[in-house]
């Protein structure tokens, strides 16, 4: 049993917020994050009795708002804190999953993919995997196989981001394997031998991601992207040869804002609605799982029949194992530091707060005698 680990990361003020002379409303201290509502006067409570400041405790609160601050958390530190565990899980044969959740422009893609020269978790995890493979000296004792795939969910449709010249890239079917669970039919899988191979595929996939301009951000992703690593390790060192298989999902979710908050209309709005279907379902799944785990910790409460609506969206169906199942899962909620985003940031902090309650059941995926 393991709780989902939850981290919150605040980015620096962006140009738009500076131009609006936005005020900084996020404070972090150790694992706590505090948000202040500047509309409520100091020392007082609002008309409805609401408090000016709200404090949430997470597993980690990453202060990345000011590079000059002694508390500044860099990409490398995020990797050291969260990513190294993912690499470790892969070698131990556990499944792992990292989600980035937050409004458009809050730093999801920066955290997951990063910029060139300032890479995020996905490239660092892949690098970590290969550097550990390369440390292996006894090749007669172990062998490794690493496969990656990269897909996008856009309007509840799955698209392969890595299949180059093929007829079947759009609208792939999601099916369920009786033993291995949900999977995407015809999704291309790419065997990689070194980090350079992964880098090439990531770059190609990122170019293929659907992007569109919205009022929030010049180029913002309206889709969910899932980068998956399947890592197989065969060990011959003991009397009984065995194989472990680990699946790692690295997920960059679409912006969590409601479609109307970005001034979207028409087609944009429709897309927004559909994107929200996966996000709304993710929220519902998280709530249901949080309820379930509350029951588990309190034996006096009569067991409720809680239905977890995994099948209501493509995202939750594909990531079923990562949510309340066989996986070590991390959620990173990314936020803006500015008062102009107060509502969205508070809703992200609450969402992340609920996710803390999910309990997963990671197990080593081992096959003896292969
Ligand atoms: P999202 O994917 O959530 O829409 P992005 O990751 O694209 O947001 O971030 C929006 C902009 O802010 C990008 O230019 C990105 O480089 C920058 N940014 C985000 N987070 C940080 C951070 N922690 N430090 C520095 N720049 C950041
Ligand atoms: Mg993005």
Tab-separated table of C-alpha atoms and ligand atoms in Angstrom, residues 9-12 14 64-65 72-73 75 102-111 115 118 217 219-221 252 334, ligand 1:
chain	number	residue	atom	x	y	z
A	9	UNK	CA	5.314	23.669	-7.932
A	10	UNK	CA	5.023	27.422	-8.378
A	11	UNK	CA	6.618	29.057	-11.421
A	12	UNK	CA	7.920	32.640	-11.802
A	14	UNK	CA	5.262	35.578	-16.584
A	64	UNK	CA	10.486	27.678	-8.427
A	65	UNK	CA	9.240	31.258	-8.597
A	72	UNK	CA	14.657	27.933	-5.400
A	73	UNK	CA	13.936	24.428	-6.690
A	75	UNK	CA	14.676	21.063	-12.667
A	102	UNK	CA	-2.611	22.630	-13.678
A	103	UNK	CA	-4.003	25.476	-15.716
A	104	UNK	CA	-2.526	26.345	-19.105
A	105	UNK	CA	0.730	28.225	-18.729
A	106	UNK	CA	1.367	27.049	-15.156
A	107	UNK	CA	4.393	24.908	-16.015
A	108	UNK	CA	3.193	21.366	-16.765
A	109	UNK	CA	5.213	20.908	-19.940
A	110	UNK	CA	8.180	22.726	-18.409
A	111	UNK	CA	8.113	20.294	-15.492
A	115	UNK	CA	13.198	23.356	-22.486
A	118	UNK	CA	16.804	22.973	-19.063
A	217	UNK	CA	-1.118	31.478	-23.872
A	219	UNK	CA	0.729	28.231	-28.023
A	220	UNK	CA	-0.972	26.012	-25.533
A	221	UNK	CA	-1.681	22.349	-25.566
A	252	UNK	CA	1.319	16.012	-19.351
A	334	UNK	CA	1.740	23.357	-11.203
B	1	LIG	P1	1.758	24.485	-19.434
B	1	LIG	O1	2.383	23.292	-20.074
B	1	LIG	O2	1.231	24.204	-18.066
B	1	LIG	O3	0.746	25.147	-20.302
B	1	LIG	P2	4.387	25.593	-19.747
B	1	LIG	O4	5.168	24.491	-19.139
B	1	LIG	O5	4.386	25.661	-21.226
B	1	LIG	O6	2.903	25.586	-19.200
B	1	LIG	O7	4.899	26.951	-19.101
B	1	LIG	C1	4.524	28.230	-19.613
B	1	LIG	C2	5.774	29.100	-19.689
B	1	LIG	O8	6.328	29.316	-18.406
B	1	LIG	C3	6.877	28.484	-20.525
B	1	LIG	O9	7.523	29.485	-21.258
B	1	LIG	C4	7.813	27.883	-19.504
B	1	LIG	O10	9.133	27.803	-19.975
B	1	LIG	C5	7.667	28.843	-18.337
B	1	LIG	N1	7.830	28.154	-17.055
B	1	LIG	C6	6.958	27.292	-16.509
B	1	LIG	N2	7.396	26.849	-15.312
B	1	LIG	C7	8.581	27.431	-15.107
B	1	LIG	C8	9.541	27.375	-14.046
B	1	LIG	N3	9.345	26.613	-12.976
B	1	LIG	N4	10.660	28.123	-14.177
B	1	LIG	C9	10.858	28.892	-15.264
B	1	LIG	N5	9.992	28.990	-16.288
B	1	LIG	C10	8.865	28.272	-16.225
